[in-house]
Tab-separated table of C-alpha atoms in Angstrom:
chain	number	residue	atom	x	y	z
A	1	MET	CA	20.068	-6.074	21.089
A	2	ASN	CA	19.434	-6.756	17.444
A	3	LYS	CA	17.668	-4.594	14.886
A	4	LYS	CA	14.265	-6.197	15.442
A	5	ASP	CA	14.395	-5.629	19.197
A	6	VAL	CA	15.329	-1.962	18.757
A	7	LEU	CA	12.627	-1.356	16.139
A	8	GLU	CA	9.984	-2.971	18.346
A	9	LEU	CA	10.695	-0.435	21.088
A	10	LYS	CA	11.046	2.493	18.700
A	11	ARG	CA	7.750	1.827	16.896
A	12	ARG	CA	5.891	2.432	20.143
A	13	LEU	CA	7.209	5.976	20.523
A	14	LYS	CA	4.262	7.842	19.033
A	15	LYS	CA	1.292	9.703	20.465
A	16	ASP	CA	-1.043	6.713	20.687
A	17	GLY	CA	1.648	4.142	21.490
A	18	ALA	CA	4.025	5.724	24.007
A	19	THR	CA	3.585	4.501	27.569
A	20	PHE	CA	6.285	6.487	29.366
A	21	THR	CA	5.096	6.958	32.917
A	22	ARG	CA	7.511	9.639	34.090
A	23	LEU	CA	10.175	12.014	32.803
A	24	CYS	CA	12.934	13.626	34.874
A	25	GLY	CA	15.595	16.080	33.792
A	26	CYS	CA	18.509	18.194	34.941
A	27	TYR	CA	20.042	21.163	33.127
A	28	VAL	CA	23.808	21.363	33.735
A	29	ASN	CA	25.959	24.391	32.897
A	30	SER	CA	29.567	24.450	31.693
A	31	GLU	CA	30.779	24.603	35.319
A	32	LYS	CA	29.061	21.244	35.960
A	33	GLU	CA	26.489	22.928	38.197
A	34	LYS	CA	22.833	21.890	38.306
A	35	VAL	CA	20.860	24.878	37.067
A	36	VAL	CA	17.393	23.350	37.267
A	37	THR	CA	15.850	19.917	37.822
A	38	PHE	CA	12.330	18.723	37.096
A	39	GLY	CA	10.133	15.635	37.160
A	40	GLN	CA	6.627	15.105	35.818
A	41	THR	CA	4.144	12.581	34.493
A	42	PHE	CA	4.958	12.164	30.822
A	43	LEU	CA	1.425	11.751	29.513
A	44	ASN	CA	0.401	15.055	31.153
A	45	LEU	CA	2.769	17.086	28.989
A	46	GLU	CA	1.399	19.625	26.526
A	47	ASP	CA	1.455	18.338	22.953
A	48	GLU	CA	4.370	20.527	21.833
A	49	GLU	CA	6.570	19.344	24.716
A	50	PHE	CA	5.286	15.775	24.393
A	51	TYR	CA	6.438	15.450	20.796
A	52	LYS	CA	9.789	17.193	21.369
A	53	TYR	CA	10.694	14.838	24.225
A	54	LEU	CA	9.407	11.882	22.216
A	55	ASP	CA	11.748	12.845	19.345
A	56	ILE	CA	14.683	12.817	21.773
A	57	ALA	CA	13.732	9.342	23.023
A	58	LYS	CA	13.426	8.082	19.427
A	59	LYS	CA	16.896	9.379	18.637
A	60	VAL	CA	18.392	7.185	21.366
A	61	LEU	CA	16.958	4.210	19.457
A	62	SER	CA	18.228	5.371	16.059
A	63	GLY	CA	21.249	4.573	13.940
A	64	THR	CA	23.167	1.477	12.960
A	65	ILE	CA	23.558	-1.539	15.223
A	66	GLY	CA	27.235	-1.935	16.072
A	67	ASN	CA	28.024	1.678	15.222
A	68	ASN	CA	25.565	4.139	16.794
A	69	LEU	CA	23.982	1.437	18.957
A	70	LEU	CA	26.184	-0.839	21.064
A	71	THR	CA	25.076	-3.607	23.411
A	72	LEU	CA	27.321	-3.379	26.484
A	73	ASP	CA	27.706	-6.174	29.018
A	74	ILE	CA	27.673	-5.368	32.718
A	75	PRO	CA	30.729	-6.967	34.384
A	76	LEU	CA	30.258	-9.291	37.339
A	77	GLU	CA	31.808	-6.860	39.820
A	78	GLN	CA	29.149	-4.280	38.945
A	79	GLU	CA	26.436	-6.858	39.644
A	80	GLN	CA	27.535	-7.184	43.264
A	81	PRO	CA	25.775	-5.244	46.079
A	82	GLY	CA	26.638	-1.577	45.741
A	83	GLY	CA	27.497	-1.968	42.058
A	84	ARG	CA	26.127	0.071	39.188
A	85	GLN	CA	23.580	-2.584	38.243
A	86	GLN	CA	21.970	-2.473	41.685
A	87	PHE	CA	21.721	1.317	41.527
A	88	LEU	CA	20.107	1.309	38.072
A	89	LEU	CA	17.690	-1.443	39.103
A	90	GLY	CA	16.710	0.594	42.160
A	91	LEU	CA	16.183	3.685	40.016
A	92	ARG	CA	13.990	1.664	37.667
A	93	GLU	CA	11.955	0.120	40.488
A	94	SER	CA	11.352	3.573	41.984
A	95	LYS	CA	9.755	4.568	38.672
A	96	LEU	CA	11.753	7.810	39.009
A	97	LYS	CA	9.656	8.902	41.989
A	98	ASN	CA	12.515	8.727	44.485
A	99	ASP	CA	14.066	12.198	44.295
A	100	GLU	CA	17.211	11.129	46.162
A	101	LEU	CA	17.948	8.313	43.696
A	102	VAL	CA	17.233	10.558	40.725
A	103	ASP	CA	19.568	13.215	42.115
A	104	ARG	CA	22.288	10.581	42.586
A	105	PHE	CA	21.793	9.599	38.968
A	106	TYR	CA	22.415	13.197	37.879
A	107	ASP	CA	25.585	13.282	40.004
A	108	MET	CA	26.744	10.024	38.420
A	109	VAL	CA	26.386	11.530	34.945
A	110	ILE	CA	28.013	14.865	35.844
A	111	GLU	CA	31.022	13.159	37.445
A	112	ASN	CA	31.625	10.754	34.579
A	113	TYR	CA	30.562	12.562	31.408
A	114	ASP	CA	33.385	14.471	29.742
A	115	TYR	CA	31.734	17.374	27.945
A	116	VAL	CA	32.679	21.041	27.572
A	117	GLY	CA	29.536	23.174	27.587
A	118	ASN	CA	25.970	23.057	28.797
A	119	TYR	CA	23.830	19.945	28.514
A	120	LEU	CA	20.496	18.460	29.568
A	121	ILE	CA	20.221	15.079	31.296
A	122	LEU	CA	16.912	13.301	30.634
A	123	VAL	CA	15.682	9.959	31.944
A	124	PHE	CA	12.392	8.279	31.027
A	125	HIS	CA	10.646	5.390	32.756
A	126	ASP	CA	8.509	2.972	30.770
A	127	ALA	CA	6.689	-0.327	31.242
A	128	TYR	CA	6.004	-2.225	28.021
A	129	ASP	CA	3.487	-5.053	28.067
A	130	VAL	CA	5.206	-7.468	25.649
A	131	MET	CA	2.674	-9.478	23.695
A	132	THR	CA	3.338	-13.105	22.779
A	133	LYS	CA	4.130	-13.668	19.108
A	134	THR	CA	3.643	-16.774	17.032
A	135	THR	CA	6.365	-18.165	14.769
A	136	ASP	CA	4.990	-16.070	11.860
A	137	ASN	CA	5.198	-12.903	14.004
A	138	ASP	CA	1.441	-12.588	14.534
A	139	LYS	CA	0.633	-11.133	17.953
A	140	LEU	CA	-1.513	-13.122	20.343
A	141	ASP	CA	-3.858	-11.342	22.722
A	142	GLU	CA	-1.908	-12.289	25.828
A	143	SER	CA	1.070	-10.809	27.656
A	144	GLU	CA	4.405	-12.565	27.663
A	145	GLU	CA	6.043	-10.276	30.237
A	146	VAL	CA	6.239	-6.642	31.285
A	147	TYR	CA	9.492	-5.066	30.151
A	148	GLU	CA	10.219	-2.221	32.563
A	149	TYR	CA	13.147	-0.024	31.590
A	150	LEU	CA	14.885	3.351	31.788
A	151	LEU	CA	15.837	5.403	28.747
A	152	GLY	CA	18.484	8.061	29.322
A	153	ALA	CA	19.622	10.871	27.028
A	154	ILE	CA	22.329	13.522	27.316
A	155	CYS	CA	21.625	16.474	25.026
A	156	PRO	CA	23.929	19.468	24.383
A	157	VAL	CA	22.399	22.872	25.046
A	158	ALA	CA	23.775	25.751	22.960
A	159	LEU	CA	22.922	29.367	22.210
A	160	SER	CA	20.875	29.873	19.081
A	161	LYS	CA	22.689	31.588	16.221
A	162	PRO	CA	22.641	35.390	16.048
A	163	GLY	CA	20.495	36.976	13.352
A	164	LEU	CA	17.780	39.442	12.513
A	165	GLY	CA	14.131	38.957	13.333
A	166	TYR	CA	10.842	40.768	13.771
A	167	ARG	CA	10.598	42.498	17.152
A	168	ALA	CA	6.840	42.461	17.737
A	169	ASP	CA	7.058	44.619	20.889
A	170	GLU	CA	8.794	47.366	18.901
A	171	ASN	CA	7.192	46.634	15.511
A	172	ARG	CA	10.551	46.582	13.735
A	173	ILE	CA	13.247	44.315	12.367
A	174	GLY	CA	16.103	43.997	14.831
A	175	PRO	CA	18.573	41.605	16.450
A	176	ARG	CA	16.937	38.290	17.273
A	177	ILE	CA	16.886	37.369	20.933
A	178	ARG	CA	19.283	34.461	21.417
A	179	ASP	CA	18.248	31.682	23.753
A	180	TRP	CA	19.544	28.302	24.894
A	181	VAL	CA	18.350	25.476	22.636
A	182	VAL	CA	18.330	21.756	23.474
A	183	GLY	CA	19.938	19.710	20.698
A	184	VAL	CA	19.659	16.054	19.712
A	185	PRO	CA	21.290	13.557	22.102
A	186	ASP	CA	25.051	13.089	22.012
A	187	SER	CA	24.792	9.924	24.102
A	188	GLY	CA	22.069	7.785	25.616
A	189	PHE	CA	21.230	4.348	26.965
A	190	VAL	CA	18.447	1.849	27.581
A	191	PHE	CA	18.593	-0.293	30.741
A	192	PRO	CA	18.009	-3.202	31.011
A	193	ALA	CA	18.580	-4.409	27.461
A	194	PHE	CA	15.650	-5.823	25.492
A	195	ASN	CA	17.240	-8.995	24.116
A	196	ASP	CA	15.106	-11.482	22.188
A	197	ARG	CA	12.008	-9.558	23.289
A	198	SER	CA	12.830	-10.071	26.952
A	199	THR	CA	14.461	-8.236	29.869
A	200	ASP	CA	18.223	-8.736	30.199
A	201	ILE	CA	19.559	-7.097	33.363
A	202	HIS	CA	23.099	-8.196	32.509
A	203	SER	CA	23.480	-5.749	29.626
A	204	LEU	CA	22.271	-2.403	28.304
A	205	LEU	CA	22.019	-0.563	24.990
A	206	PHE	CA	24.323	2.437	24.536
A	207	TYR	CA	23.707	5.171	21.940
A	208	THR	CA	26.354	7.528	20.512
A	209	ARG	CA	25.857	10.176	17.871
A	210	ASP	CA	29.598	10.534	17.252
A	211	THR	CA	30.820	7.122	16.076
A	212	LYS	CA	34.427	8.294	15.717
A	213	GLU	CA	34.845	9.396	19.345
A	214	PRO	CA	32.073	8.011	21.575
A	215	HIS	CA	32.084	8.775	25.289
A	216	THR	CA	33.896	5.648	26.469
A	217	GLU	CA	34.431	7.258	29.887
A	218	PHE	CA	30.659	7.277	30.391
A	219	MET	CA	30.346	3.665	29.228
A	220	GLU	CA	32.948	2.534	31.754
A	221	ASP	CA	32.771	4.906	34.736
A	222	GLY	CA	29.212	6.184	34.407
A	223	LEU	CA	27.302	3.047	33.450
A	224	GLY	CA	29.853	0.595	34.839
A	225	CYS	CA	30.184	-1.394	31.608
A	226	GLY	CA	33.139	-2.463	29.554
A	227	SER	CA	33.615	-0.096	26.621
A	228	LYS	CA	33.188	-1.305	23.067
A	229	ARG	CA	34.445	0.170	19.807
A	230	THR	CA	32.016	1.339	17.171
A	231	SER	CA	32.413	-0.108	13.694
A	232	THR	CA	33.793	3.283	12.599
A	233	GLU	CA	36.501	2.991	15.264
A	234	GLN	CA	37.220	-0.563	14.118
A	235	LYS	CA	37.688	0.585	10.514
A	236	ASN	CA	39.909	3.495	11.526
A	237	LEU	CA	42.071	1.304	13.749
A	238	PHE	CA	42.488	-1.337	11.041
A	239	SER	CA	43.397	1.361	8.521
A	240	HIS	CA	46.001	2.769	10.910
A	241	ILE	CA	47.551	-0.680	11.459
A	242	VAL	CA	47.917	-1.313	7.713
A	243	LYS	CA	49.215	2.142	6.783
A	244	HIS	CA	51.648	2.272	9.700
A	245	ALA	CA	53.183	-1.046	8.653
A	246	LEU	CA	53.511	-0.054	4.985
A	247	GLY	CA	55.341	3.236	5.581
A	248	ASP	CA	54.808	6.846	4.627
A	249	ASP	CA	53.814	6.475	0.981
A	250	ASP	CA	50.153	7.438	1.179
A	251	ILE	CA	49.323	6.348	-2.369
A	252	ASP	CA	50.842	2.872	-2.033
A	253	SER	CA	49.431	2.282	1.456
A	254	ASN	CA	45.952	3.444	0.392
A	255	ASP	CA	46.041	1.147	-2.637
A	256	ALA	CA	47.189	-1.778	-0.476
A	257	LEU	CA	44.444	-1.091	2.081
A	258	LEU	CA	41.820	-1.046	-0.665
A	259	ASP	CA	43.162	-4.327	-2.065
A	260	ILE	CA	42.917	-5.955	1.378
A	261	GLN	CA	39.413	-4.581	1.922
A	262	GLN	CA	38.363	-5.885	-1.476
A	263	CYS	CA	39.621	-9.344	-0.461
A	264	ILE	CA	37.634	-9.092	2.778
A	265	SER	CA	34.540	-8.052	0.817
A	266	ASP	CA	34.940	-10.975	-1.588
A	267	TYR	CA	35.438	-13.342	1.355
A	268	LYS	CA	32.260	-11.973	2.956
A	269	ASP	CA	30.322	-12.703	-0.248
A	270	GLU	CA	31.638	-16.265	-0.216
A	271	GLN	CA	30.608	-16.759	3.411
A	272	GLU	CA	27.132	-15.207	3.151
A	273	VAL	CA	25.450	-18.577	2.800
A	274	LEU	CA	27.187	-19.895	5.916
A	275	PHE	CA	26.514	-17.232	8.540
A	276	ASP	CA	23.578	-15.419	10.102
A	277	GLU	CA	23.333	-11.729	9.185
A	278	GLU	CA	22.860	-10.821	12.850
A	279	THR	CA	25.954	-12.636	14.105
A	280	GLY	CA	28.283	-12.101	11.162
A	281	VAL	CA	31.740	-13.601	10.690
A	282	ILE	CA	34.887	-12.681	12.600
A	283	LEU	CA	38.078	-12.145	10.602
A	284	GLU	CA	40.797	-14.306	12.104
A	285	GLY	CA	44.481	-13.375	11.897
A	286	ASP	CA	45.352	-16.413	9.750
A	287	GLU	CA	42.704	-15.480	7.199
A	288	LEU	CA	43.982	-11.896	7.108
A	289	ALA	CA	47.532	-13.192	6.516
A	290	ARG	CA	46.280	-15.277	3.567
A	291	MET	CA	44.574	-12.241	2.041
A	292	MET	CA	47.713	-10.111	2.328
A	293	SER	CA	49.730	-12.814	0.601
A	294	GLU	CA	47.123	-12.905	-2.160
A	295	VAL	CA	47.393	-9.167	-2.881
A	296	GLY	CA	51.185	-9.134	-2.678
A	297	ILE	CA	51.861	-7.354	0.620
A	298	PRO	CA	55.601	-7.768	1.476
A	299	ASP	CA	56.217	-10.509	4.032
A	300	SER	CA	57.760	-8.220	6.676
A	301	ALA	CA	54.865	-5.733	6.483
A	302	ALA	CA	52.307	-8.568	6.449
A	303	ALA	CA	53.844	-10.073	9.603
A	304	THR	CA	53.705	-6.686	11.371
A	305	ILE	CA	50.089	-6.125	10.332
A	306	THR	CA	49.034	-9.595	11.490
A	307	GLU	CA	50.784	-9.227	14.855
A	308	ASN	CA	49.302	-5.773	15.550
A	309	TYR	CA	45.881	-6.911	14.334
A	310	ARG	CA	45.817	-9.802	16.815
A	311	GLU	CA	47.013	-7.576	19.654
A	312	GLN	CA	44.647	-4.655	19.065
A	313	PHE	CA	41.547	-6.741	18.378
A	314	LYS	CA	42.050	-9.536	20.918
A	315	ASN	CA	39.286	-8.228	23.215
A	316	GLN	CA	36.849	-7.325	20.462
A	317	PRO	CA	37.434	-9.347	17.277
A	318	PRO	CA	35.995	-7.386	14.349
A	319	MET	CA	33.265	-8.626	12.058
A	320	LEU	CA	33.949	-8.524	8.335
A	321	ASP	CA	31.631	-5.538	7.899
A	322	ASP	CA	33.592	-3.627	10.555
A	323	LEU	CA	36.677	-3.613	8.306
A	324	ILE	CA	35.112	-2.798	4.945
A	325	ASP	CA	34.831	0.828	3.849
A	326	VAL	CA	32.015	0.392	1.358
A	327	LYS	CA	32.181	3.959	0.007
A	328	SER	CA	35.924	3.743	-0.641
A	329	LEU	CA	35.553	0.385	-2.374
A	330	GLU	CA	32.749	1.719	-4.570
A	331	ALA	CA	34.806	4.806	-5.453
A	332	ASN	CA	37.813	2.602	-6.247
A	333	ALA	CA	35.636	0.358	-8.427
A	334	ARG	CA	34.449	3.419	-10.378
A	335	ILE	CA	38.051	4.578	-10.883
A	336	ARG	CA	39.092	1.144	-12.140
A	337	THR	CA	36.100	1.026	-14.493
A	338	GLU	CA	37.066	4.439	-15.879
A	339	GLU	CA	40.665	3.276	-16.334
A	340	GLU	CA	39.476	0.171	-18.185
A	341	LEU	CA	37.274	2.311	-20.427
A	342	ARG	CA	40.182	4.636	-21.180
A	343	ALA	CA	42.350	1.615	-22.027
A	344	GLN	CA	39.645	0.310	-24.343
A	345	VAL	CA	39.389	3.712	-26.032
A	346	GLU	CA	43.156	3.782	-26.572
A	347	GLU	CA	43.023	0.280	-28.025
A	348	LEU	CA	40.250	1.322	-30.404
A	349	LYS	CA	42.283	4.372	-31.442
A	350	GLN	CA	45.219	2.133	-32.258
A	351	GLN	CA	42.992	-0.168	-34.297
A	352	VAL	CA	41.617	2.817	-36.201
A	353	ALA	CA	45.151	4.067	-36.757
A	354	VAL	CA	46.148	0.707	-38.212
A	355	HIS	CA	43.166	0.734	-40.569
A	356	THR	CA	43.883	4.308	-41.703
A	357	GLY	CA	47.657	3.849	-41.825
A	358	ILE	CA	48.398	6.433	-39.086
A	359	SER	CA	50.575	5.091	-36.281
A	360	ASP	CA	51.102	6.369	-32.731
A	361	SER	CA	54.607	7.406	-33.738
A	362	ASP	CA	53.237	9.923	-36.215
A	363	ASP	CA	53.753	13.373	-34.712
A	364	THR	CA	50.501	15.313	-35.044
A	365	SER	CA	50.875	17.277	-31.839
A	366	GLY	CA	53.165	20.016	-33.201
A	367	ASP	CA	52.439	23.082	-35.270
A	368	GLU	CA	52.959	21.102	-38.498
A	369	ILE	CA	50.788	18.117	-39.276
A	370	LYS	CA	52.429	15.505	-41.495
A	371	THR	CA	50.444	14.428	-44.524
A	372	TYR	CA	51.082	11.502	-46.892
A	373	ASP	CA	50.292	11.119	-50.566
A	374	VAL	CA	50.455	7.347	-50.390
A	375	ILE	CA	49.421	5.191	-47.448
A	376	LEU	CA	49.863	1.430	-47.702
A	377	ARG	CA	48.225	-1.283	-45.687
A	378	VAL	CA	49.351	-4.780	-46.631
A	379	LYS	CA	49.438	-8.189	-45.084
A	380	PRO	CA	52.526	-8.737	-42.906
A	381	GLU	CA	53.974	-11.300	-45.279
A	382	LYS	CA	53.887	-8.792	-48.157
A	383	VAL	CA	55.958	-6.110	-46.352
A	384	SER	CA	59.307	-7.717	-47.194
A	385	GLN	CA	58.330	-7.889	-50.907
A	386	ILE	CA	57.827	-4.130	-51.319
A	387	LYS	CA	60.660	-2.462	-53.226
A	388	SER	CA	61.355	0.922	-54.729
A	389	GLN	CA	62.258	1.103	-58.437
A	390	PHE	CA	62.750	3.853	-61.048
A	391	ILE	CA	60.444	3.391	-64.007
A	392	ASP	CA	60.657	5.887	-66.872
A	393	GLY	CA	62.749	8.101	-64.614
A	394	GLN	CA	60.082	8.109	-61.844
A	395	LYS	CA	60.637	6.542	-58.408
A	396	CYS	CA	57.932	3.940	-57.810
A	397	LEU	CA	56.914	1.436	-55.159
A	398	VAL	CA	56.618	-2.057	-56.557
A	399	ILE	CA	54.422	-4.647	-54.841
A	400	PRO	CA	54.490	-8.101	-56.456
A	401	MET	CA	50.996	-9.549	-56.973
A	402	SER	CA	50.027	-13.179	-57.597
A	403	GLU	CA	47.156	-14.057	-59.903
A	404	ASN	CA	44.866	-15.010	-57.014
A	405	GLU	CA	45.580	-11.835	-54.992
A	406	HIS	CA	43.282	-8.816	-54.889
A	407	ALA	CA	43.896	-5.196	-54.026
A	408	ALA	CA	41.811	-2.279	-52.763
A	409	VAL	CA	42.664	1.397	-53.293
A	410	ASN	CA	41.092	3.836	-50.865
A	411	GLY	CA	38.731	1.081	-49.806
A	412	VAL	CA	37.574	0.342	-53.368
A	413	ASN	CA	38.328	-3.017	-54.976
A	414	THR	CA	40.511	-2.729	-58.062
A	415	THR	CA	41.766	-5.064	-60.785
A	416	VAL	CA	45.291	-3.655	-60.823
């Protein structure tokens, strides 16, 4: 699913737009026991509950495509009779009114979701009447299809923090009563996927709040899909491959990684006119090898990086954006700008020193500051002509002057 498809579903999740028909839930304790289950018509909920559950559903449709939101394909073996696709289709077609199927769904989550602590399983049923759109995105007053789907969410449930509060029954300030609070979803899904504004039973949308360590076990064993790395995982893996090949020197390996990422960023800018933003461009191993040669990575390390890159990313080739750490590149650019400014300042200091006759070799850092009674600044070709000579018993500096030459003393022209 692309960004437009996700936003089209998410925009409907408001009081006058939501069309969820039913909501079911199961509260699971840390022992993986079902504490309570419930099912009810969504539109009959009290306003306070209505909006809280709606916020949870919105969260499952939030985040960055390719990082928080991953489109997962359902493998062919799971599309066979008895596979996960058939089960989810049956659950959808029951509109969550078949208690046995709903209970099996809870069991499927409990068996395949690796989580320490209490959590709440929620599943919504919805039927969206998709309106036909013209080429300029104007809606026509006719239905294109009915997109019927399930939206699932798994939310951690934790004790509220201890603290003081007003005890109305005792009319005093005392310890606040701690209760179990439902948090925002850790994971979620939408089945079937809504691809190109149409039902796609061969894939689903997976949501993860933690992009560093998503629940791949639930992707694979729970939903029956092949797992997919988030872009954060792609970046971290690429960083590990580069640093591992370059050795233990953190400074050098970090600098090399930034140089490679800068090359990738520049390459992306060059390719922007050639690719669609939604599809992006895959970084091939040969192109990576060229970039490493450009930034001066040693041949042996470059060969190791290229080999490991091809092996680790063979099943999911990364897009250019998946390998670029924008924040690190921006921070590195600021550091380089500051270094350039410092270099320019030093150059200006040297120029000032030349004009005033004070060189960098002059020691002004000690307790005694050297002072000079006479400071000369002459053209380079005049230096060899300067001589010392005693005149009337006084040591003098003698600078030969031609008739057409002029002199300035303390910045003032003179006719010496």
